[in-house]
Amino acid sequence: NAVDILLTLVPAGQHAVVREMKYYAADEVEFTFGSGAHKLLLARTGYTGEDGFEIYLPNDAAPGLWAALLEAGKDHGLVPAGLACRDSLRLEAGMPLYGNELSLQVTPFEAGLGPVVSFKKE
């Protein structure tokens, strides 16, 4: 329901940007919450393995966006979840986190990612 929730905070003229955003793409999108309009960076990254988004914004705008997202998501089953939930979901999806499963000392093969390593790239 991530798209539907976001569309409640984005002007109609930018609905196509949100709907059509490709996985691992990002774009600047206008959000309306709190004191008005805010241009924020929206990325369709779904770091838990789900179809989701990450929103990059100034620290002082975060509380207003958080409240607006919770309100917009009430009718869509949105439930806040912490880092432990994110970690269990990303591990199930096989999505490593740099600094946890990957580092300069741990190769992708040691982290169990050998099947997704390409030797065809320069």
Coordinates of N, CA, C and O in Angstrom, one line a residue:
N1 N 0.8 -1.2 0.0 CA 0.0 0.0 0.0 C 0.8 1.3 0.0 O 0.3 2.4 0.1
A2 N 2.2 1.1 -0.1 CA 3.1 2.3 0.0 C 2.7 3.3 -1.1 O 2.7 4.5 -0.7
V3 N 2.4 3.0 -2.3 CA 2.1 3.9 -3.3 C 0.8 4.7 -2.9 O 0.8 5.9 -3.0
D4 N -0.2 4.0 -2.6 CA -1.5 4.7 -2.2 C -1.3 5.6 -1.0 O -1.9 6.7 -1.0
I5 N -0.5 5.3 -0.1 CA -0.2 6.1 1.1 C 0.5 7.4 0.6 O 0.1 8.5 1.0
L6 N 1.5 7.2 -0.2 CA 2.3 8.4 -0.6 C 1.5 9.3 -1.5 O 1.6 10.5 -1.4
L7 N 0.6 8.8 -2.3 CA -0.2 9.6 -3.2 C -1.1 10.6 -2.4 O -1.5 11.6 -2.9
T8 N -1.4 10.3 -1.2 CA -2.2 11.2 -0.4 C -1.4 12.4 0.0 O -2.0 13.4 0.4
L9 N -0.1 12.4 0.0 CA 0.7 13.5 0.4 C 1.4 14.2 -0.8 O 2.2 15.1 -0.6
V10 N 1.2 13.7 -2.0 CA 1.9 14.2 -3.2 C 0.8 14.9 -4.1 O -0.3 14.3 -4.3
P11 N 1.1 16.1 -4.7 CA 0.1 16.7 -5.6 C -0.2 15.8 -6.8 O 0.7 15.0 -7.2
A12 N -1.4 15.9 -7.3 CA -1.9 15.1 -8.4 C -0.9 15.1 -9.6 O -0.7 14.1 -10.3
G13 N -0.3 16.3 -9.8 CA 0.6 16.4 -11.0 C 1.9 15.5 -10.9 O 2.6 15.3 -11.8
Q14 N 2.1 15.0 -9.7 CA 3.3 14.2 -9.5 C 2.9 12.7 -9.2 O 3.8 11.9 -8.9
H15 N 1.7 12.4 -9.3 CA 1.2 11.0 -9.0 C 1.9 10.0 -9.9 O 2.3 8.9 -9.5
A16 N 2.1 10.4 -11.2 CA 2.7 9.5 -12.2 C 4.2 9.2 -11.8 O 4.7 8.1 -12.0
V17 N 4.9 10.2 -11.2 CA 6.2 10.0 -10.8 C 6.3 8.9 -9.8 O 7.2 8.1 -9.8
V18 N 5.4 9.0 -8.8 CA 5.4 8.0 -7.7 C 5.0 6.6 -8.3 O 5.7 5.6 -8.0
R19 N 3.9 6.6 -9.0 CA 3.4 5.3 -9.6 C 4.4 4.6 -10.5 O 4.5 3.4 -10.4
E20 N 5.1 5.3 -11.3 CA 5.9 4.8 -12.4 C 7.4 4.7 -12.0 O 8.2 4.2 -12.8
M21 N 7.7 5.1 -10.8 CA 9.1 5.0 -10.4 C 9.6 3.6 -10.4 O 9.0 2.7 -9.8
K22 N 10.7 3.3 -11.0 CA 11.3 2.0 -11.1 C 12.0 1.6 -9.8 O 12.5 2.5 -9.1
Y23 N 12.2 0.3 -9.6 CA 12.9 -0.1 -8.4 C 14.3 0.3 -8.5 O 15.0 0.3 -9.5
Y24 N 14.9 0.8 -7.4 CA 16.2 1.4 -7.2 C 16.4 2.7 -8.0 O 17.5 3.1 -8.4
A25 N 15.3 3.4 -8.2 CA 15.3 4.7 -8.8 C 15.0 5.8 -7.8 O 14.4 5.4 -6.7
A26 N 15.3 7.0 -8.0 CA 15.0 8.1 -7.1 C 14.7 9.4 -7.9 O 15.1 9.5 -9.0
D27 N 13.9 10.2 -7.3 CA 13.5 11.5 -7.9 C 13.1 12.5 -6.8 O 12.6 12.1 -5.8
E28 N 13.2 13.8 -7.2 CA 12.7 14.8 -6.2 C 11.2 14.9 -6.4 O 10.7 15.0 -7.5
V29 N 10.5 14.8 -5.3 CA 9.0 14.9 -5.3 C 8.5 15.9 -4.3 O 9.1 16.0 -3.2
E30 N 7.4 16.6 -4.6 CA 6.9 17.5 -3.7 C 5.9 16.8 -2.8 O 5.0 16.1 -3.2
F31 N 6.0 17.0 -1.5 CA 5.1 16.4 -0.5 C 4.4 17.6 0.2 O 5.0 18.6 0.5
T32 N 3.2 17.4 0.6 CA 2.4 18.4 1.3 C 2.1 17.9 2.7 O 1.4 16.9 2.8
F33 N 2.6 18.5 3.7 CA 2.4 18.1 5.1 C 2.8 19.3 6.0 O 3.6 20.2 5.6
G34 N 2.3 19.3 7.2 CA 2.7 20.3 8.2 C 2.5 21.7 7.7 O 1.4 22.1 7.4
S35 N 3.6 22.4 7.5 CA 3.5 23.8 7.2 C 3.3 24.1 5.7 O 3.3 25.2 5.3
G36 N 3.2 23.1 4.9 CA 3.1 23.3 3.4 C 3.8 22.3 2.6 O 3.9 21.1 2.9
A37 N 4.3 22.8 1.4 CA 5.0 21.9 0.5 C 6.4 21.8 0.8 O 7.1 22.7 1.2
H38 N 7.0 20.6 0.5 CA 8.4 20.3 0.8 C 8.9 19.4 -0.4 O 8.3 18.4 -0.7
K39 N 10.0 19.9 -1.0 CA 10.6 19.1 -2.1 C 11.5 18.1 -1.4 O 12.5 18.5 -0.7
L40 N 11.3 16.8 -1.6 CA 12.0 15.7 -0.9 C 12.5 14.7 -1.9 O 11.9 14.6 -3.0
L41 N 13.6 14.0 -1.6 CA 14.1 12.9 -2.4 C 13.4 11.6 -2.1 O 13.4 11.2 -0.9
L42 N 12.7 11.1 -3.1 CA 12.0 9.8 -2.9 C 12.7 8.7 -3.7 O 13.0 8.9 -4.9
A43 N 13.0 7.6 -3.0 CA 13.7 6.5 -3.7 C 12.8 5.2 -3.5 O 12.3 5.0 -2.4
R44 N 12.7 4.5 -4.6 CA 11.9 3.2 -4.5 C 12.9 2.1 -4.3 O 13.3 1.4 -5.2
T45 N 13.3 1.9 -3.0 CA 14.3 1.0 -2.7 C 13.8 -0.3 -2.0 O 14.4 -1.3 -2.1
G46 N 12.7 -0.2 -1.2 CA 12.1 -1.3 -0.6 C 13.2 -2.2 0.1 O 13.3 -3.4 -0.2
Y47 N 13.9 -1.6 1.0 CA 15.1 -2.3 1.6 C 14.7 -3.5 2.5 O 15.5 -4.3 2.9
T48 N 13.4 -3.8 2.7 CA 13.0 -5.0 3.4 C 12.7 -6.1 2.4 O 12.3 -7.2 2.9
G49 N 12.8 -5.9 1.1 CA 12.4 -6.9 0.2 C 11.0 -6.7 -0.3 O 10.5 -7.3 -1.3
E50 N 10.3 -5.7 0.3 CA 8.9 -5.4 -0.1 C 9.0 -4.2 -1.1 O 10.0 -3.6 -1.3
D51 N 7.9 -3.9 -1.8 CA 7.8 -2.8 -2.7 C 7.6 -1.6 -1.8 O 6.5 -1.3 -1.3
G52 N 8.7 -0.8 -1.5 CA 8.6 0.3 -0.6 C 9.4 1.4 -1.0 O 10.1 1.4 -2.1
F53 N 9.5 2.5 -0.2 CA 10.2 3.7 -0.6 C 11.0 4.2 0.6 O 10.7 3.8 1.8
E54 N 12.0 5.0 0.3 CA 12.7 5.7 1.3 C 12.6 7.2 1.0 O 12.6 7.5 -0.2
I55 N 12.4 8.0 2.0 CA 12.3 9.4 1.8 C 13.4 10.2 2.5 O 13.6 9.9 3.7
Y56 N 14.1 11.0 1.8 CA 15.3 11.7 2.3 C 14.8 13.2 2.5 O 14.3 13.8 1.6
L57 N 15.0 13.7 3.7 CA 14.5 15.0 4.1 C 15.3 15.6 5.2 O 16.0 14.9 5.9
P58 N 15.2 16.9 5.4 CA 15.9 17.6 6.5 C 15.4 17.1 7.8 O 14.2 16.8 7.9
N59 N 16.2 17.0 8.8 CA 15.9 16.5 10.1 C 14.6 17.2 10.7 O 13.7 16.6 11.3
D60 N 14.6 18.6 10.5 CA 13.5 19.3 11.1 C 12.1 19.0 10.5 O 11.1 19.3 11.1
A61 N 12.1 18.5 9.3 CA 10.9 18.1 8.6 C 10.4 16.7 9.0 O 9.2 16.4 8.7
A62 N 11.2 15.9 9.6 CA 10.9 14.5 9.8 C 9.7 14.3 10.7 O 8.8 13.5 10.4
P63 N 9.5 15.1 11.8 CA 8.4 14.8 12.7 C 7.0 15.1 12.0 O 6.1 14.4 12.1
G64 N 7.0 16.2 11.1 CA 5.8 16.5 10.4 C 5.5 15.4 9.4 O 4.3 15.1 9.2
L65 N 6.5 14.9 8.6 CA 6.2 13.9 7.7 C 5.8 12.6 8.4 O 4.9 11.9 7.9
W66 N 6.4 12.3 9.5 CA 6.1 11.1 10.2 C 4.6 11.1 10.6 O 3.8 10.1 10.4
A67 N 4.2 12.2 11.2 CA 2.7 12.3 11.6 C 1.8 12.2 10.4 O 0.8 11.6 10.4
A68 N 2.2 12.9 9.2 CA 1.4 12.8 8.0 C 1.3 11.4 7.5 O 0.2 11.0 7.0
L69 N 2.4 10.7 7.5 CA 2.4 9.3 7.0 C 1.5 8.4 7.8 O 0.8 7.6 7.3
L70 N 1.6 8.6 9.1 CA 0.8 7.8 10.0 C -0.7 8.0 9.8 O -1.5 7.1 9.8
E71 N -1.0 9.3 9.6 CA -2.4 9.6 9.4 C -2.9 9.1 8.0 O -4.0 8.5 7.9
A72 N -2.1 9.3 7.0 CA -2.4 8.8 5.6 C -2.5 7.3 5.6 O -3.3 6.8 4.8
G73 N -1.8 6.6 6.4 CA -1.7 5.2 6.4 C -2.7 4.4 7.2 O -2.9 3.2 7.1
K74 N -3.5 5.2 8.0 CA -4.5 4.6 8.9 C -5.4 3.6 8.2 O -5.7 2.5 8.7
D75 N -5.9 4.1 7.1 CA -6.9 3.3 6.3 C -6.3 2.2 5.4 O -7.0 1.5 4.7
H76 N -5.0 2.2 5.4 CA -4.2 1.2 4.6 C -3.5 0.2 5.4 O -2.7 -0.6 4.8
G77 N -3.7 0.1 6.7 CA -3.1 -0.9 7.5 C -1.6 -0.6 7.9 O -0.9 -1.5 8.3
L78 N -1.2 0.7 7.8 CA 0.2 1.1 8.1 C 0.4 0.9 9.6 O -0.3 1.4 10.4
V79 N 1.5 0.2 9.9 CA 1.9 0.0 11.3 C 3.4 0.3 11.4 O 4.2 -0.2 10.7
P80 N 3.8 1.3 12.3 CA 5.2 1.6 12.4 C 6.0 0.3 12.9 O 5.5 -0.5 13.7
A81 N 7.2 0.2 12.4 CA 8.0 -0.9 12.8 C 9.4 -0.4 13.0 O 9.9 0.5 12.3
G82 N 10.1 -1.1 13.9 CA 11.5 -0.6 14.2 C 12.6 -1.3 13.4 O 12.3 -2.1 12.5
L83 N 13.8 -1.1 13.8 CA 14.9 -1.6 13.0 C 15.0 -3.1 13.1 O 15.5 -3.8 12.2
A84 N 14.6 -3.7 14.2 CA 14.6 -5.2 14.3 C 13.7 -5.8 13.3 O 14.1 -6.8 12.7
C85 N 12.5 -5.2 13.0 CA 11.7 -5.7 12.0 C 12.3 -5.5 10.6 O 12.3 -6.5 9.8
R86 N 12.9 -4.4 10.4 CA 13.6 -4.2 9.1 C 14.7 -5.2 8.9 O 14.8 -5.8 7.8
D87 N 15.5 -5.5 9.9 CA 16.6 -6.4 9.8 C 16.1 -7.8 9.6 O 16.7 -8.5 8.7
S88 N 15.0 -8.3 10.2 CA 14.6 -9.6 10.0 C 14.0 -9.8 8.6 O 14.3 -10.8 7.9
L89 N 13.3 -8.7 8.1 CA 12.7 -8.8 6.7 C 13.8 -8.7 5.7 O 13.8 -9.5 4.7
R90 N 14.8 -7.9 5.9 CA 15.9 -7.8 4.9 C 16.7 -9.0 4.8 O 17.2 -9.4 3.8
L91 N 16.9 -9.7 6.0 CA 17.7 -10.9 6.0 C 16.9 -12.0 5.3 O 17.5 -12.8 4.5
E92 N 15.6 -12.1 5.5 CA 14.8 -13.1 4.8 C 14.8 -12.8 3.3 O 14.8 -13.8 2.5
A93 N 14.9 -11.6 2.8 CA 15.0 -11.2 1.4 C 16.4 -11.4 0.9 O 16.6 -11.2 -0.3
G94 N 17.4 -11.6 1.7 CA 18.8 -11.8 1.3 C 19.4 -10.4 0.9 O 20.2 -10.3 0.0
M95 N 19.0 -9.4 1.6 CA 19.5 -8.0 1.4 C 20.5 -7.7 2.5 O 20.1 -7.3 3.6
P96 N 21.8 -7.7 2.2 CA 22.8 -7.5 3.2 C 22.9 -6.0 3.6 O 22.6 -5.1 2.7
L97 N 23.4 -5.7 4.7 CA 23.6 -4.3 5.2 C 25.1 -4.1 5.4 O 25.7 -4.8 6.1
Y98 N 25.6 -3.1 4.7 CA 27.0 -2.8 4.9 C 27.3 -2.4 6.3 O 26.6 -1.6 6.9
G99 N 28.3 -3.0 6.9 CA 28.7 -2.8 8.2 C 28.2 -3.9 9.1 O 28.7 -4.1 10.2
N100 N 27.2 -4.6 8.7 CA 26.7 -5.8 9.4 C 27.2 -7.1 8.7 O 28.0 -7.8 9.2
E101 N 26.6 -7.3 7.5 CA 27.0 -8.6 6.8 C 28.1 -8.3 5.8 O 28.8 -9.2 5.4
L102 N 28.3 -7.1 5.4 CA 29.3 -6.7 4.4 C 30.3 -5.7 5.0 O 29.8 -4.8 5.7
S103 N 31.5 -5.8 4.6 CA 32.5 -4.8 5.0 C 33.7 -5.0 4.1 O 33.8 -5.9 3.3
L104 N 34.7 -4.2 4.4 CA 36.0 -4.4 3.6 C 36.7 -5.7 4.0 O 37.5 -6.2 3.2
Q105 N 36.3 -6.2 5.2 CA 36.9 -7.5 5.6 C 36.1 -8.7 5.2 O 36.6 -9.8 5.4
V106 N 34.8 -8.5 4.8 CA 34.0 -9.7 4.5 C 33.6 -9.6 3.0 O 33.0 -8.6 2.6
T107 N 34.0 -10.6 2.2 CA 33.7 -10.5 0.8 C 32.2 -10.9 0.6 O 31.6 -11.6 1.4
P108 N 31.7 -10.6 -0.6 CA 30.3 -11.1 -0.9 C 30.2 -12.6 -0.8 O 29.1 -13.1 -0.5
F109 N 31.2 -13.3 -1.2 CA 31.2 -14.8 -1.1 C 31.1 -15.2 0.4 O 30.3 -16.1 0.7
E110 N 31.8 -14.6 1.2 CA 31.7 -15.0 2.7 C 30.4 -14.6 3.3 O 29.9 -15.3 4.2
A111 N 29.7 -13.6 2.7 CA 28.4 -13.2 3.2 C 27.3 -14.0 2.5 O 26.1 -13.7 2.7
G112 N 27.6 -15.0 1.7 CA 26.6 -15.8 1.0 C 26.0 -15.2 -0.2 O 24.9 -15.6 -0.6
L113 N 26.7 -14.2 -0.8 CA 26.1 -13.5 -1.9 C 26.8 -13.9 -3.3 O 26.6 -13.3 -4.3
G114 N 27.5 -15.0 -3.2 CA 28.2 -15.4 -4.4 C 27.3 -15.6 -5.7 O 27.7 -15.1 -6.8
P115 N 26.1 -16.1 -5.6 CA 25.3 -16.2 -6.7 C 24.9 -14.9 -7.4 O 24.5 -14.9 -8.6
V116 N 25.0 -13.8 -6.7 CA 24.6 -12.5 -7.4 C 25.8 -11.7 -7.8 O 25.7 -10.5 -8.2
V117 N 27.0 -12.2 -7.7 CA 28.3 -11.5 -8.1 C 28.5 -11.8 -9.6 O 28.5 -12.9 -10.0
S118 N 28.7 -10.7 -10.3 CA 29.0 -10.8 -11.8 C 30.5 -10.6 -12.0 O 31.0 -9.6 -11.6
F119 N 31.1 -11.5 -12.8 CA 32.5 -11.3 -13.2 C 32.6 -10.8 -14.6 O 33.7 -10.6 -15.1
K120 N 31.4 -10.4 -15.1 CA 31.4 -9.9 -16.5 C 31.6 -8.4 -16.5 O 31.8 -7.8 -17.6
K121 N 31.5 -7.7 -15.4 CA 31.7 -6.3 -15.4 C 33.2 -5.9 -15.3 O 33.9 -6.7 -14.7
E122 N 33.5 -4.8 -15.8 CA 34.9 -4.3 -15.7 C 35.2 -3.9 -14.3 O 34.4 -3.3 -13.6

